[in-house]
CSV table of C-alpha atoms in Angstrom, one decimal:
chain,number,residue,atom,x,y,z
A,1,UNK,CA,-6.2,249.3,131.8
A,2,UNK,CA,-4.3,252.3,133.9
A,3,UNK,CA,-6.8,255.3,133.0
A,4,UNK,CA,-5.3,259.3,133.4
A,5,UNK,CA,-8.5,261.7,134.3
A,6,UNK,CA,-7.0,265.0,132.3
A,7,UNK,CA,-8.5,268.5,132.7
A,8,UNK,CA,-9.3,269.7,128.8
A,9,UNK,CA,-6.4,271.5,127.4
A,10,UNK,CA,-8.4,275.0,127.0
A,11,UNK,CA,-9.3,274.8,130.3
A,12,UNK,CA,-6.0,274.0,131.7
A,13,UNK,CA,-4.4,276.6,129.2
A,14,UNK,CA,-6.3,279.6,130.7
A,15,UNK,CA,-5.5,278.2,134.2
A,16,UNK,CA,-1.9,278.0,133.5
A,17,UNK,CA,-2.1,281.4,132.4
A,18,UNK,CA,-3.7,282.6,135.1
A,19,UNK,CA,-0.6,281.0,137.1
A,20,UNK,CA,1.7,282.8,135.3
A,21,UNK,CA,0.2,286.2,136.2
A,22,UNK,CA,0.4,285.6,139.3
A,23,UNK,CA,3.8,284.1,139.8
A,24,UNK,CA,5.3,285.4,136.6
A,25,UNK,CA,8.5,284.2,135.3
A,26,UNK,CA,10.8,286.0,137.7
A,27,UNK,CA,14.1,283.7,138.2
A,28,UNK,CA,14.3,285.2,141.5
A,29,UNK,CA,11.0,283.3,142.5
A,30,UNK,CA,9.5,280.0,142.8
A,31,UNK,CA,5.7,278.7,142.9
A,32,UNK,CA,5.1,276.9,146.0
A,33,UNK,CA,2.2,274.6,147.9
A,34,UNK,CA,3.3,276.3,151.4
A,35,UNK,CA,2.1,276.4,155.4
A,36,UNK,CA,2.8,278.0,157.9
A,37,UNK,CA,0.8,275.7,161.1
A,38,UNK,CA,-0.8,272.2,160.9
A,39,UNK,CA,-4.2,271.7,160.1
A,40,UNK,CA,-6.5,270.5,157.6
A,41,UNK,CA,-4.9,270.9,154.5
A,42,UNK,CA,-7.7,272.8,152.6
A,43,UNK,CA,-7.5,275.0,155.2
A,44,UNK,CA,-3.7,275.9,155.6
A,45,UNK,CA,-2.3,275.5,152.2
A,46,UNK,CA,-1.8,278.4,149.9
A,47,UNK,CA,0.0,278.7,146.5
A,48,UNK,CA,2.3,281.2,147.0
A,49,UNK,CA,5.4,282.9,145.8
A,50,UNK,CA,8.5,281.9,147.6
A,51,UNK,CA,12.9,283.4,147.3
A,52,UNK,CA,14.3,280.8,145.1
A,53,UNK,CA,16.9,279.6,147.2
A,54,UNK,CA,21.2,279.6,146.1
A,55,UNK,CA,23.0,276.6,145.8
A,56,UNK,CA,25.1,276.9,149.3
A,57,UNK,CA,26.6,273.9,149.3
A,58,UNK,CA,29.2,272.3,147.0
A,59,UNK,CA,27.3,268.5,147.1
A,60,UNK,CA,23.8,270.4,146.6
A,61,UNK,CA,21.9,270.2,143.3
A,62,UNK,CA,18.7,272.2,141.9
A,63,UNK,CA,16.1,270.0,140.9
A,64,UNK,CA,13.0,271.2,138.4
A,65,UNK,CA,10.0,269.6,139.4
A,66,UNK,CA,7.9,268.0,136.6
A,67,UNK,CA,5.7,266.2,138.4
A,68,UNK,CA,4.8,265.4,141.7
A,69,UNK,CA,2.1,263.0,144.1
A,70,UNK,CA,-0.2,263.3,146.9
A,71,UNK,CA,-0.3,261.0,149.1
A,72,UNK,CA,-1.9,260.3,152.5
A,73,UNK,CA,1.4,260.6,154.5
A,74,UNK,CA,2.0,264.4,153.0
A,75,UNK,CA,-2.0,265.1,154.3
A,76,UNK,CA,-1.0,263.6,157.1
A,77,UNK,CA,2.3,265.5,157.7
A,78,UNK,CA,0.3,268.7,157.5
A,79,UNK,CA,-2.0,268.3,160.2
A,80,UNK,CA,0.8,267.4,162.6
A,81,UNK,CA,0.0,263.9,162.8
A,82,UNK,CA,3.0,262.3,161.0
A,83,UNK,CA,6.5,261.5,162.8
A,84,UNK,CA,8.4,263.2,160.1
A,85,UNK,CA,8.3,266.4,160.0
A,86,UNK,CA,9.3,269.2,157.3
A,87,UNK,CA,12.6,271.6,157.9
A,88,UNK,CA,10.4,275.3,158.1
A,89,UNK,CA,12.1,277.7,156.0
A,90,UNK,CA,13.4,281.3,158.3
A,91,UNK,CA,10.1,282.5,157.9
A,92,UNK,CA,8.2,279.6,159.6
A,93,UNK,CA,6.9,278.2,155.8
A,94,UNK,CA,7.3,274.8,155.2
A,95,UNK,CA,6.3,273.2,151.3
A,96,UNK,CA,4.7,270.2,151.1
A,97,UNK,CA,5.2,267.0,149.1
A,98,UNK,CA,7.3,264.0,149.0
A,99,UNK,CA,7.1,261.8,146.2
A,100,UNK,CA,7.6,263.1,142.4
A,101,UNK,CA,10.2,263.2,139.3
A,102,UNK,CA,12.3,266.0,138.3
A,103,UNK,CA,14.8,267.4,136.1
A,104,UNK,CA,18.9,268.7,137.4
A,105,UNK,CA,19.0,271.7,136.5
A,106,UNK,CA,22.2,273.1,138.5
A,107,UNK,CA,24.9,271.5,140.3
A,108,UNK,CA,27.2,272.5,142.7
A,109,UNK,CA,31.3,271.9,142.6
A,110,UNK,CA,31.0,268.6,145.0
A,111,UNK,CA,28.3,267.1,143.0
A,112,UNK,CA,29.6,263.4,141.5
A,113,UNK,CA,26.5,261.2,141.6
A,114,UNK,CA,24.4,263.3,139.4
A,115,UNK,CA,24.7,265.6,136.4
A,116,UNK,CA,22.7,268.6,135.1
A,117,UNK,CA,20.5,267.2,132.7
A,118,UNK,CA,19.5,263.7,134.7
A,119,UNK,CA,15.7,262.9,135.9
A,120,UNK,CA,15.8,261.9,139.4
A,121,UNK,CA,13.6,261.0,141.9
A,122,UNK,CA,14.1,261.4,146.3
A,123,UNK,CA,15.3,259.7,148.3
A,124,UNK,CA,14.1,260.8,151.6
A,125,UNK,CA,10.7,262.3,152.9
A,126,UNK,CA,10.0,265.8,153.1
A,127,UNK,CA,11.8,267.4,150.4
A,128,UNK,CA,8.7,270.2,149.5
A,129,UNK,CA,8.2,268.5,145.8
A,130,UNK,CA,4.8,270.4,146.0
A,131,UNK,CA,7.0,273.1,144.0
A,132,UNK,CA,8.0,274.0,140.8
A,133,UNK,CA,11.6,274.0,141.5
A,134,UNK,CA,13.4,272.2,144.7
A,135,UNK,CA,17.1,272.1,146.1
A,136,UNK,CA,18.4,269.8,148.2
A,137,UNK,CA,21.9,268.1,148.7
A,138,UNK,CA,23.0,265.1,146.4
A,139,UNK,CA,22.1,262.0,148.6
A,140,UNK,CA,18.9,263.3,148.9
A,141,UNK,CA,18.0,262.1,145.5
A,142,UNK,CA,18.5,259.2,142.8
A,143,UNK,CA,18.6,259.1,139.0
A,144,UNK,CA,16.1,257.8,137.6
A,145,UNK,CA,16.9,258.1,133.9
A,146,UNK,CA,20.0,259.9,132.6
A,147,UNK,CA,20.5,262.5,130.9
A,148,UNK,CA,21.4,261.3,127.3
A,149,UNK,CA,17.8,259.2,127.5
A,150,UNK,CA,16.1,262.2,128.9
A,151,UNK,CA,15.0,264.2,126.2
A,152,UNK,CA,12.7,260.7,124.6
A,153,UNK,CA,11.0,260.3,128.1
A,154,UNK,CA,7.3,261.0,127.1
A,155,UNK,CA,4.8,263.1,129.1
A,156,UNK,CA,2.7,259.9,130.4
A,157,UNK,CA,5.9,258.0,131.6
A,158,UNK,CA,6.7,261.6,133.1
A,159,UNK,CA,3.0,261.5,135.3
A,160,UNK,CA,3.7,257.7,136.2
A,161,UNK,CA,7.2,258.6,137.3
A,162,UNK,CA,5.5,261.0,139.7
A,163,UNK,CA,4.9,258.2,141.9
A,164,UNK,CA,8.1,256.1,142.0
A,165,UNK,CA,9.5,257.0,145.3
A,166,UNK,CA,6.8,256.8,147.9
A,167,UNK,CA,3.8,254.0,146.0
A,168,UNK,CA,5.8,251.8,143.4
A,169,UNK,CA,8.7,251.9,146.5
A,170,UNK,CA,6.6,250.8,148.7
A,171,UNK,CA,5.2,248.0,146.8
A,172,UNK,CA,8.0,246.4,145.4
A,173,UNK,CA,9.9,246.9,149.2
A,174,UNK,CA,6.5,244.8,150.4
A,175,UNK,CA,6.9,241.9,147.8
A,176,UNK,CA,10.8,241.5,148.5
A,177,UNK,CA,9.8,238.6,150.6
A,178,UNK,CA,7.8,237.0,147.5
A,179,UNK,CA,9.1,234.0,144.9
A,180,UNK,CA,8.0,233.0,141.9
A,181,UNK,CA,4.5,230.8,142.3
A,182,UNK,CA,4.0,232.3,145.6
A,183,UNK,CA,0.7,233.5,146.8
A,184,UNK,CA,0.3,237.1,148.5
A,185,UNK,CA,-2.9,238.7,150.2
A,186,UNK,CA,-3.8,242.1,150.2
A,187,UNK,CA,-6.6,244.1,151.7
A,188,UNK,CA,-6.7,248.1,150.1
A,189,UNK,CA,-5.9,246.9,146.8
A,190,UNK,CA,-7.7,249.8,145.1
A,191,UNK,CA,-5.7,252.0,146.4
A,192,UNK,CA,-1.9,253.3,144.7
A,193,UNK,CA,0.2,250.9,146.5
A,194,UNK,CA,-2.4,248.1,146.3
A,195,UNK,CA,-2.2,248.6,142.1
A,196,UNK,CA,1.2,248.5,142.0
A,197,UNK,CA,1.8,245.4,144.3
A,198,UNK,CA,-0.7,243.6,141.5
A,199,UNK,CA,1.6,244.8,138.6
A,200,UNK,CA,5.2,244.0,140.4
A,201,UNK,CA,3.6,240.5,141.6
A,202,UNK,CA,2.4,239.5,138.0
A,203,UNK,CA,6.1,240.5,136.5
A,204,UNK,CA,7.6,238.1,139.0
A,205,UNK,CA,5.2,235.4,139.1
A,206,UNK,CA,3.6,236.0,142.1
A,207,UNK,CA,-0.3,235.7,142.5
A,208,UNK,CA,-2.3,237.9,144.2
A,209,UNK,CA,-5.7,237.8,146.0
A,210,UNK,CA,-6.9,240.9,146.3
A,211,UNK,CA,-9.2,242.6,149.2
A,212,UNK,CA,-11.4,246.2,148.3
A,213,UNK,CA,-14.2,247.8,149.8
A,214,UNK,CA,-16.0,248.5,146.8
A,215,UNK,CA,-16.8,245.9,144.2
A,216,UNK,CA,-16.9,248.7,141.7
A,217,UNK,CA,-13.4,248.4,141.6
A,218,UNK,CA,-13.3,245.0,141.2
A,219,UNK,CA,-13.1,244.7,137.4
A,220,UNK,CA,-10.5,247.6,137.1
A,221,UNK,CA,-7.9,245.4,139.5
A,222,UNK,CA,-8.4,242.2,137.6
A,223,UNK,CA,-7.8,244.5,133.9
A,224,UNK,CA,-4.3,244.8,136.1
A,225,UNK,CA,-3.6,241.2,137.0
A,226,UNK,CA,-5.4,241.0,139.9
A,227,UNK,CA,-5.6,236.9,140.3
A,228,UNK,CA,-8.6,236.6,143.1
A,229,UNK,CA,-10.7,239.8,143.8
A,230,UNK,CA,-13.3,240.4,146.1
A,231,UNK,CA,-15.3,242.7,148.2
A,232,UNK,CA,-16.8,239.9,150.2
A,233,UNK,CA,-15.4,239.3,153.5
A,234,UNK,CA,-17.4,236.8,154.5
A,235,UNK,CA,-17.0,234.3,151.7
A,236,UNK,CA,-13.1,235.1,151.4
A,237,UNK,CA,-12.2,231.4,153.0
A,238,UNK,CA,-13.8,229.9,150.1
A,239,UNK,CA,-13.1,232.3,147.2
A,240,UNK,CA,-9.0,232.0,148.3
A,241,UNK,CA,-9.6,228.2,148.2
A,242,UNK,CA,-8.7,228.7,144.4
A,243,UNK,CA,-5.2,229.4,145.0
A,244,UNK,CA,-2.6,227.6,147.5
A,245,UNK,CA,-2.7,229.9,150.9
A,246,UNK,CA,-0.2,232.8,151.2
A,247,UNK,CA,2.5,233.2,153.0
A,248,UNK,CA,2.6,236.9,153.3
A,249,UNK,CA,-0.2,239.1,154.0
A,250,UNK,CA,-0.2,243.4,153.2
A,251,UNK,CA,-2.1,245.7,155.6
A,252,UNK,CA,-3.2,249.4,155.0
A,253,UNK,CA,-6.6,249.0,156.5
A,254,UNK,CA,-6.8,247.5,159.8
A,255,UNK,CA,-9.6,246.5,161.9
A,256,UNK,CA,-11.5,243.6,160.8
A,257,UNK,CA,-9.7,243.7,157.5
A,258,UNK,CA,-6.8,243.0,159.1
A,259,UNK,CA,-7.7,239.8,161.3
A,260,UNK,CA,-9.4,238.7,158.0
A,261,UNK,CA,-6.4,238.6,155.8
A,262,UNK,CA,-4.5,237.1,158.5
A,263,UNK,CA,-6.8,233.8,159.0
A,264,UNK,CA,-6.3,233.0,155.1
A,265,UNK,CA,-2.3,232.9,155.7
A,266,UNK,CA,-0.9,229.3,155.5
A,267,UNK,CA,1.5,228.3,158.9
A,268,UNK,CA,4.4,230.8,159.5
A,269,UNK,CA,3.0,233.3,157.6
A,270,UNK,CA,3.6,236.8,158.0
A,271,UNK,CA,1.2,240.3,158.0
A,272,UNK,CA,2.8,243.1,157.1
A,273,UNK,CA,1.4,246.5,157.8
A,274,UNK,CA,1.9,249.8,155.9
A,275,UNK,CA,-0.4,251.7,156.6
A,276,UNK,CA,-4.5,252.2,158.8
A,277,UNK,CA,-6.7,253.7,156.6
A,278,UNK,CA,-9.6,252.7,159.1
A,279,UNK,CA,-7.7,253.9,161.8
A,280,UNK,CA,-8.6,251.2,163.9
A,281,UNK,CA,-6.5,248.5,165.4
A,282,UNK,CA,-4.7,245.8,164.1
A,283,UNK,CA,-6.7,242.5,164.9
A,284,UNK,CA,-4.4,239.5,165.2
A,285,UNK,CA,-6.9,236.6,166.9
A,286,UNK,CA,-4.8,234.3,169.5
A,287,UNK,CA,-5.4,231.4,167.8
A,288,UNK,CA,-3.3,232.2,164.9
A,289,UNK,CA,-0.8,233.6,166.8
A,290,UNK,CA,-0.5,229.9,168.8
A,291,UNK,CA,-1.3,227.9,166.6
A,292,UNK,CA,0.0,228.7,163.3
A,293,UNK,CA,3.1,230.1,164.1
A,294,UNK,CA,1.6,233.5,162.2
A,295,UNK,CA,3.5,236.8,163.0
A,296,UNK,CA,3.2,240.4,162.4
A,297,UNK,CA,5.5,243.5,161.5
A,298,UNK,CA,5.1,246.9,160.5
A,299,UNK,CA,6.6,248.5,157.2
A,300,UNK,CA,7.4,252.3,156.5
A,301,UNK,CA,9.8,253.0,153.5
A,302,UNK,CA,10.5,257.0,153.9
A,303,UNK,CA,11.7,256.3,158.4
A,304,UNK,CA,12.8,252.7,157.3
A,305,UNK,CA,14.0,251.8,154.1
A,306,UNK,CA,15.7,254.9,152.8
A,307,UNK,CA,17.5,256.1,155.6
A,308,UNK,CA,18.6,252.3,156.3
A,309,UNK,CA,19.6,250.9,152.9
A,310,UNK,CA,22.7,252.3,150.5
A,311,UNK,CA,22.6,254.1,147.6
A,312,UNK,CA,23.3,250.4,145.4
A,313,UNK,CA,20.2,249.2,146.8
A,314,UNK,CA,18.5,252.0,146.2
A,315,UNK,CA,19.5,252.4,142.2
A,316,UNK,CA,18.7,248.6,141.9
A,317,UNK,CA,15.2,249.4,143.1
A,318,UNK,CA,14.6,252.4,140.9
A,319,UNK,CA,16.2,251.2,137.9
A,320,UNK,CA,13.7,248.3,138.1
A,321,UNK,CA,10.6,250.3,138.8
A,322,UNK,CA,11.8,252.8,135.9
A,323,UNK,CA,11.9,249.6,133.5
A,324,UNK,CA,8.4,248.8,134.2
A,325,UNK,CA,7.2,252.3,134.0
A,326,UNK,CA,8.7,252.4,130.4
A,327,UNK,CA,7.8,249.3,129.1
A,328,UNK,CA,3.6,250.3,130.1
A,329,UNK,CA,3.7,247.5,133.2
A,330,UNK,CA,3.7,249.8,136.1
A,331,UNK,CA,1.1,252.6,137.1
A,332,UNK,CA,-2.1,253.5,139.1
A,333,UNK,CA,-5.2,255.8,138.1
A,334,UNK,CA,-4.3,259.0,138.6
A,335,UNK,CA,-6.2,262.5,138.6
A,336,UNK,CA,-3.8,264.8,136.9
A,337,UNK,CA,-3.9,268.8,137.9
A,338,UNK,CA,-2.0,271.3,136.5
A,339,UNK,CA,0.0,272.7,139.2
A,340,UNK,CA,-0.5,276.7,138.7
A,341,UNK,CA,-3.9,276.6,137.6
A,342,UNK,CA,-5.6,274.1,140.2
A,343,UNK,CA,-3.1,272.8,142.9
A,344,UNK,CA,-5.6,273.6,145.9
A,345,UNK,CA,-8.0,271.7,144.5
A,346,UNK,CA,-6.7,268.5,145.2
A,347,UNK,CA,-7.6,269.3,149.2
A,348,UNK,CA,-11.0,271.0,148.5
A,349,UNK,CA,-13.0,267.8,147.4
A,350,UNK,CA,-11.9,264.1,146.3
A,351,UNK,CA,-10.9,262.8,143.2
A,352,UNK,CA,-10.9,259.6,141.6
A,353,UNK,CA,-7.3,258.2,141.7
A,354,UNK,CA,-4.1,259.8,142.9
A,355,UNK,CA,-3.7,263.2,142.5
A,356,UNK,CA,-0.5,264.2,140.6
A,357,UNK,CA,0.4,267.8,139.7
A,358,UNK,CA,1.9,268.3,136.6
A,359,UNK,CA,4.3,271.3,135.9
């Protein structure tokens, strides 16, 4: 079962109220997650006050934010180790935050795509979701549900949203390779991509053995559909013995994880990574390479996938990922802060499942 760790509603009351002392309800402002040099992010963050920016271009829209995600790739975007980097504002301040959901709420002249009213999602990395209010121009985001269907969408399917464009994205670009009664390895499968690969795999049919460091975890995964899980490296060849071997193979760890995932791929399989959360190397042994035809690519959906593909692949992906999302099939564990009360504390210790802010 998908658990939601909540903050108690007094508490989160008082906090919110707090917030709105300090930012107030001026229309002229905006309450931001800014910074103005890279560091660690506990360090250089600050929740601060920032011009709510016109609508100066004719294609440009004004999203509210309802919720939005943390993920390793905004943390890592902060302390100047990412490629992508964030457009700084005339006064050096950049906002972080790339994945979350929101609400049109102004659109200029040019705008044909989308209409005040519509819950969208981005498109494209960057876009300072770590806000209570963005703008951006059209292509830069996606509907996610329209307007007429907005007013039903419930505050849970809201926080789940909240990680559409960056984690259930990646997952469902990873398993495009996948048919029905195939096998598929992953190492990292606690984590929010590794969840949602489990869910989209079991709605088409595809079987998943699943690699974690910590066999806490273990029971959580297979409550998600999780066919094969294990912390056990060293007795994977003969747990993954149950199941034909798979011919594609997901990577966000590296290291010995890596080479380990590979060696249970049948011939011509393929590794895909997406990430190095043990920022070590990815181990390929020779012998695979040679002798069973295995190869190896890397992934990225925000420098890859979005800027590549069209907006008609794009809807067809979203519109997907919002049926599951709707029908209860698709989310992660999540740590849910309220925004204006207890945004910086999301950086100042860890948390058990993704952090999402909520509005």
């Amino acid at each position: 079962m998908m658990t939601t760790t909540t903050t108690p509603f007094a508490l989160t009351l008082a906090r919110r109220v707090a917030g709105l002392r300090l930012f107030g309800a001026d229309a002229s402002s905006v309450a931001g997650l800014a910074y103005r040099q890279h560091g660690e992010p506990k360090d250089v963050l600050s929740l601060e006050h920032l011009e709510r920016k016109p609508l100066v271009e004719e294609r440009s829209v004004r999203v509210e934010v309802m919720a939005s995600s943390v993920n390793p790739a905004d943390l890592n975007t902060i302390e100047g180790k990412y490629p992508l980097k964030p457009p700084l504002a005339e006064d050096g301040i950049a906002v972080g935050g790339s994945e979350g959901v929101g609400k049109v709420v102004e659109a200029g002249s040019g705008v044909g795509s989308l209409n005040v009213g519509d819950i969208v999602v981005p498109v494209k990395a960057n876009c300072g979701l770590w806000a209570t209010e963005v703008t951006g121009r059209e292509e830069d985001f996606q509907i996610a549900i329209g307007r007429d269907q907005a007013q039903a969408l419930q505050k849970e399917a809201i926080t789940r949203l909240g990680s559409l464009s960056v984690c259930y994205s990646t997952a469902f670009q990873l398993l495009a390779p996948a048919q029905p009664g195939d096998v598929v390895i992953q190492n990292g499968a606690s984590g929010a991509v590794g969840q949602a690969v489990i869910q989209i795999a079991k709605e088409r049919q595809v079987r998943t053995i699943n690699v974690v460091r910590d066999p806490h975890k273990e029971d959580y995964l297979r409550e998600l559909g999780g066919d094969i899980v294990t912390s056990d490296l060293a007795k994977l060849k003969t747990i993954c013995a149950e199941l034909p071997a798979p011919k594609l193979a997901l990577n966000c760890v590296g290291g010995e994880s890596s080479a380990a995932i590979a060696k249970r791929l049948a011939s011509k399989g393929h590794l895909v990574t997406y990430g190095g959360m043990a920022r070590e190397p990815v181990v390929l042994p020779t012998p695979l390479l040679i002798f069973k035809g295995i190869t190896s690519s890397g992934f990225w959906l925000s420098g890859q996938f979005y800027p590549e593909s069209d907006h008609r692949q794009r809807q067809e992906m979203i519109d997907y990922l919002v049926g599951l999302v709707l029908a209860g099939k698709l989310g992660v564990r999540t740590k849910t802060l309220d925004f204006r009360g207890e945004a910086l504390e999301a950086f100042r210790r860890e948390h058990q499942g993704k952090v999402v802010f909520t509005m």
